[in-house]
Amino acid sequence: MLIYLQTIDDPQDRTRFEAMYSAYRGLMFHVANRILQNAQDAEDAVHLAFLSLANCRLLPEPGPQARHLAAVTVERKAIDLYRARKRRPEVGLEEDSLPGCAPPPSDGTLAGAMAALPPRYREALLLKYYNGYSAAEVGELLGTTAANVRQILARAKRKLAEELAERGEPV
């Protein structure tokens, strides 16, 4: 709670915030957990909601208005997290399910052609088309620009087509 209180300057607002924190953190967790169905994500939503409330200039006194404000704020944050999770689905951590962990197949499949690509090309293709990241996001993850990522993707697709043609697979 000290992190939140450091952002509040007015002592009166601090006492209101402390009262809200004590009174409604359980309710807020319940609301977020009902939406997200995941305790860790619900805790994240409650944290984001409290950060938002700490920056609020007009915190109401504890009562029906404060309860409603807390519930609505955490509900909005939980919905934001839910939408973000839908955009980027989680990948399990079992070694068999991770793209680079299994030995490359020796047959003439697309997976075999992907395994034959240089790692940078393979990473860019997987991030863009398998995980659904935009070129700018892939650039951020790979430490380069979006324009460079588009160039890498073009080269990777060209190299993949060549690899598939060598294996006798239709492109």
mmCIF file of C-alpha atoms in Angstrom:
data_model
loop_
_atom_site.group_PDB
_atom_site.id
_atom_site.type_symbol
_atom_site.label_atom_id
_atom_site.label_comp_id
_atom_site.label_asym_id
_atom_site.label_seq_id
_atom_site.Cartn_x
_atom_site.Cartn_y
_atom_site.Cartn_z
ATOM 1 C CA MET A 1 0.000 0.000 0.000
ATOM 2 C CA LEU A 2 2.974 2.318 0.498
ATOM 3 C CA ILE A 3 3.520 2.467 -3.262
ATOM 4 C CA TYR A 4 0.032 3.868 -3.751
ATOM 5 C CA LEU A 5 0.332 6.325 -0.879
ATOM 6 C CA GLN A 6 3.556 7.774 -2.273
ATOM 7 C CA THR A 7 1.633 9.031 -5.299
ATOM 8 C CA ILE A 8 -0.898 10.937 -3.156
ATOM 9 C CA ASP A 9 0.149 14.355 -1.851
ATOM 10 C CA ASP A 10 -2.861 15.476 0.204
ATOM 11 C CA PRO A 11 -3.085 13.868 3.693
ATOM 12 C CA GLN A 12 -6.890 13.896 3.509
ATOM 13 C CA ASP A 13 -6.805 11.987 0.210
ATOM 14 C CA ARG A 14 -4.360 9.521 1.763
ATOM 15 C CA THR A 15 -6.736 8.689 4.598
ATOM 16 C CA ARG A 16 -9.628 8.276 2.130
ATOM 17 C CA PHE A 17 -7.488 6.019 -0.028
ATOM 18 C CA GLU A 18 -6.405 3.929 2.981
ATOM 19 C CA ALA A 19 -10.051 3.521 3.968
ATOM 20 C CA MET A 20 -10.972 2.465 0.408
ATOM 21 C CA TYR A 21 -8.064 0.049 0.261
ATOM 22 C CA SER A 22 -9.000 -1.600 3.550
ATOM 23 C CA ALA A 23 -12.717 -1.714 2.840
ATOM 24 C CA TYR A 24 -12.850 -2.735 -0.820
ATOM 25 C CA ARG A 25 -9.750 -4.727 -1.789
ATOM 26 C CA GLY A 26 -11.594 -8.021 -1.212
ATOM 27 C CA LEU A 27 -14.578 -6.889 -3.249
ATOM 28 C CA MET A 28 -12.299 -5.687 -6.032
ATOM 29 C CA PHE A 29 -10.458 -9.005 -6.130
ATOM 30 C CA HIS A 30 -13.766 -10.859 -6.292
ATOM 31 C CA VAL A 31 -15.029 -8.708 -9.177
ATOM 32 C CA ALA A 32 -11.768 -9.101 -11.127
ATOM 33 C CA ASN A 33 -11.542 -12.844 -10.480
ATOM 34 C CA ARG A 34 -15.133 -13.321 -11.665
ATOM 35 C CA ILE A 35 -14.236 -11.712 -14.992
ATOM 36 C CA LEU A 36 -10.741 -13.142 -15.497
ATOM 37 C CA GLN A 37 -11.111 -16.595 -13.906
ATOM 38 C CA ASN A 38 -7.445 -16.402 -12.862
ATOM 39 C CA ALA A 39 -6.188 -15.288 -9.445
ATOM 40 C CA GLN A 40 -2.883 -13.843 -10.702
ATOM 41 C CA ASP A 41 -4.584 -11.784 -13.397
ATOM 42 C CA ALA A 42 -7.192 -10.649 -10.864
ATOM 43 C CA GLU A 43 -4.419 -9.420 -8.561
ATOM 44 C CA ASP A 44 -2.915 -7.516 -11.491
ATOM 45 C CA ALA A 45 -6.287 -5.921 -12.246
ATOM 46 C CA VAL A 46 -6.727 -4.888 -8.590
ATOM 47 C CA HIS A 47 -3.232 -3.394 -8.568
ATOM 48 C CA LEU A 48 -3.918 -1.421 -11.750
ATOM 49 C CA ALA A 49 -7.237 -0.247 -10.330
ATOM 50 C CA PHE A 50 -5.610 0.975 -7.126
ATOM 51 C CA LEU A 51 -2.972 2.816 -9.133
ATOM 52 C CA SER A 52 -5.752 4.474 -11.070
ATOM 53 C CA LEU A 53 -7.627 5.341 -7.874
ATOM 54 C CA ALA A 54 -4.456 6.743 -6.315
ATOM 55 C CA ASN A 55 -4.206 9.178 -9.210
ATOM 56 C CA CYS A 56 -7.875 10.165 -8.844
ATOM 57 C CA ARG A 57 -8.176 13.677 -7.465
ATOM 58 C CA LEU A 58 -11.687 13.378 -6.048
ATOM 59 C CA LEU A 59 -11.836 10.224 -3.963
ATOM 60 C CA PRO A 60 -15.185 9.927 -2.199
ATOM 61 C CA GLU A 61 -15.574 9.114 1.469
ATOM 62 C CA PRO A 62 -16.112 5.392 2.159
ATOM 63 C CA GLY A 63 -19.707 4.530 1.372
ATOM 64 C CA PRO A 64 -21.862 3.575 -1.600
ATOM 65 C CA GLN A 65 -20.129 5.980 -4.001
ATOM 66 C CA ALA A 66 -16.655 4.749 -3.080
ATOM 67 C CA ARG A 67 -17.796 1.121 -3.321
ATOM 68 C CA HIS A 68 -19.249 1.747 -6.780
ATOM 69 C CA LEU A 69 -16.130 3.618 -7.914
ATOM 70 C CA ALA A 70 -13.872 0.783 -6.724
ATOM 71 C CA ALA A 71 -16.026 -1.903 -8.383
ATOM 72 C CA VAL A 72 -16.320 -0.066 -11.689
ATOM 73 C CA THR A 73 -12.606 0.792 -11.795
ATOM 74 C CA VAL A 74 -11.475 -2.787 -11.198
ATOM 75 C CA GLU A 75 -14.094 -4.089 -13.625
ATOM 76 C CA ARG A 76 -12.705 -1.854 -16.387
ATOM 77 C CA LYS A 77 -9.123 -2.900 -15.628
ATOM 78 C CA ALA A 78 -10.120 -6.584 -15.595
ATOM 79 C CA ILE A 79 -11.870 -6.212 -18.955
ATOM 80 C CA ASP A 80 -8.746 -4.546 -20.370
ATOM 81 C CA LEU A 81 -6.596 -7.445 -19.138
ATOM 82 C CA TYR A 82 -9.116 -9.964 -20.504
ATOM 83 C CA ARG A 83 -9.007 -8.344 -23.943
ATOM 84 C CA ALA A 84 -5.205 -8.242 -23.890
ATOM 85 C CA ARG A 85 -5.126 -11.933 -22.966
ATOM 86 C CA LYS A 86 -7.488 -12.723 -25.861
ATOM 87 C CA ARG A 87 -5.180 -10.878 -28.279
ATOM 88 C CA ARG A 88 -2.101 -12.738 -27.076
ATOM 89 C CA PRO A 89 -3.022 -16.232 -25.961
ATOM 90 C CA GLU A 90 -0.728 -17.854 -23.434
ATOM 91 C CA VAL A 91 1.564 -20.657 -24.519
ATOM 92 C CA GLY A 92 2.077 -23.566 -22.146
ATOM 93 C CA LEU A 93 5.547 -24.165 -20.774
ATOM 94 C CA GLU A 94 5.714 -27.874 -21.540
ATOM 95 C CA GLU A 95 8.847 -28.489 -23.567
ATOM 96 C CA ASP A 96 6.971 -30.459 -26.199
ATOM 97 C CA SER A 97 4.697 -27.497 -26.943
ATOM 98 C CA LEU A 98 7.418 -24.872 -27.409
ATOM 99 C CA PRO A 99 8.286 -24.247 -31.078
ATOM 100 C CA GLY A 100 12.092 -24.475 -30.768
ATOM 101 C CA CYS A 101 12.369 -27.366 -28.292
ATOM 102 C CA ALA A 102 11.449 -30.368 -30.381
ATOM 103 C CA PRO A 103 14.044 -31.768 -32.783
ATOM 104 C CA PRO A 104 13.422 -30.603 -36.339
ATOM 105 C CA PRO A 105 11.461 -33.092 -38.411
ATOM 106 C CA SER A 106 13.395 -34.795 -41.164
ATOM 107 C CA ASP A 107 10.491 -35.144 -43.592
ATOM 108 C CA GLY A 108 9.564 -32.599 -46.251
ATOM 109 C CA THR A 109 6.982 -30.724 -44.228
ATOM 110 C CA LEU A 110 6.600 -27.046 -43.596
ATOM 111 C CA ALA A 111 7.961 -27.585 -40.086
ATOM 112 C CA GLY A 112 11.118 -29.102 -41.548
ATOM 113 C CA ALA A 113 11.528 -26.143 -43.885
ATOM 114 C CA MET A 114 10.991 -23.744 -40.972
ATOM 115 C CA ALA A 115 13.634 -25.590 -38.940
ATOM 116 C CA ALA A 116 16.104 -25.130 -41.797
ATOM 117 C CA LEU A 117 15.697 -21.334 -41.759
ATOM 118 C CA PRO A 118 18.197 -19.127 -39.922
ATOM 119 C CA PRO A 119 17.027 -18.464 -36.339
ATOM 120 C CA ARG A 120 16.320 -14.760 -36.909
ATOM 121 C CA TYR A 121 14.051 -15.508 -39.867
ATOM 122 C CA ARG A 122 12.305 -18.317 -37.985
ATOM 123 C CA GLU A 123 11.760 -16.115 -34.906
ATOM 124 C CA ALA A 124 10.344 -13.250 -36.964
ATOM 125 C CA LEU A 125 7.963 -15.567 -38.853
ATOM 126 C CA LEU A 126 6.756 -17.273 -35.692
ATOM 127 C CA LEU A 127 6.240 -14.012 -33.810
ATOM 128 C CA LYS A 128 4.364 -12.424 -36.685
ATOM 129 C CA TYR A 129 2.228 -15.263 -38.025
ATOM 130 C CA TYR A 130 2.017 -17.809 -35.223
ATOM 131 C CA ASN A 131 1.755 -15.440 -32.241
ATOM 132 C CA GLY A 132 0.004 -12.595 -34.074
ATOM 133 C CA TYR A 133 2.307 -9.708 -33.163
ATOM 134 C CA SER A 134 2.455 -6.632 -35.382
ATOM 135 C CA ALA A 135 5.674 -5.666 -37.168
ATOM 136 C CA ALA A 136 6.302 -2.922 -34.601
ATOM 137 C CA GLU A 137 5.859 -5.354 -31.712
ATOM 138 C CA VAL A 138 8.131 -7.929 -33.361
ATOM 139 C CA GLY A 139 10.692 -5.174 -33.829
ATOM 140 C CA GLU A 140 10.479 -4.325 -30.153
ATOM 141 C CA LEU A 141 10.956 -7.968 -29.181
ATOM 142 C CA LEU A 142 13.871 -8.473 -31.558
ATOM 143 C CA GLY A 143 15.471 -5.107 -30.823
ATOM 144 C CA THR A 144 15.043 -3.578 -34.266
ATOM 145 C CA THR A 145 12.703 -1.285 -36.183
ATOM 146 C CA ALA A 146 9.366 -2.167 -37.768
ATOM 147 C CA ALA A 147 10.771 -1.423 -41.233
ATOM 148 C CA ASN A 148 13.648 -3.828 -40.619
ATOM 149 C CA VAL A 149 11.181 -6.486 -39.427
ATOM 150 C CA ARG A 150 9.178 -6.136 -42.647
ATOM 151 C CA GLN A 151 12.403 -6.644 -44.617
ATOM 152 C CA ILE A 152 13.350 -9.675 -42.494
ATOM 153 C CA LEU A 153 9.878 -11.132 -43.027
ATOM 154 C CA ALA A 154 10.099 -10.654 -46.785
ATOM 155 C CA ARG A 155 13.495 -12.373 -46.878
ATOM 156 C CA ALA A 156 12.273 -15.149 -44.577
ATOM 157 C CA LYS A 157 9.248 -15.846 -46.775
ATOM 158 C CA ARG A 158 11.462 -15.903 -49.859
ATOM 159 C CA LYS A 159 13.924 -18.268 -48.160
ATOM 160 C CA LEU A 160 11.064 -20.477 -46.923
ATOM 161 C CA ALA A 161 9.615 -20.696 -50.438
ATOM 162 C CA GLU A 162 13.050 -21.693 -51.774
ATOM 163 C CA GLU A 163 13.415 -24.319 -49.045
ATOM 164 C CA LEU A 164 9.989 -25.764 -49.790
ATOM 165 C CA ALA A 165 10.727 -25.820 -53.535
ATOM 166 C CA GLU A 166 13.949 -27.747 -52.879
ATOM 167 C CA ARG A 167 11.983 -30.283 -50.847
ATOM 168 C CA GLY A 168 9.429 -30.659 -53.628
ATOM 169 C CA GLU A 169 6.578 -29.211 -51.585
ATOM 170 C CA PRO A 170 3.968 -26.935 -53.185
ATOM 171 C CA VAL A 171 4.389 -23.300 -52.224
#
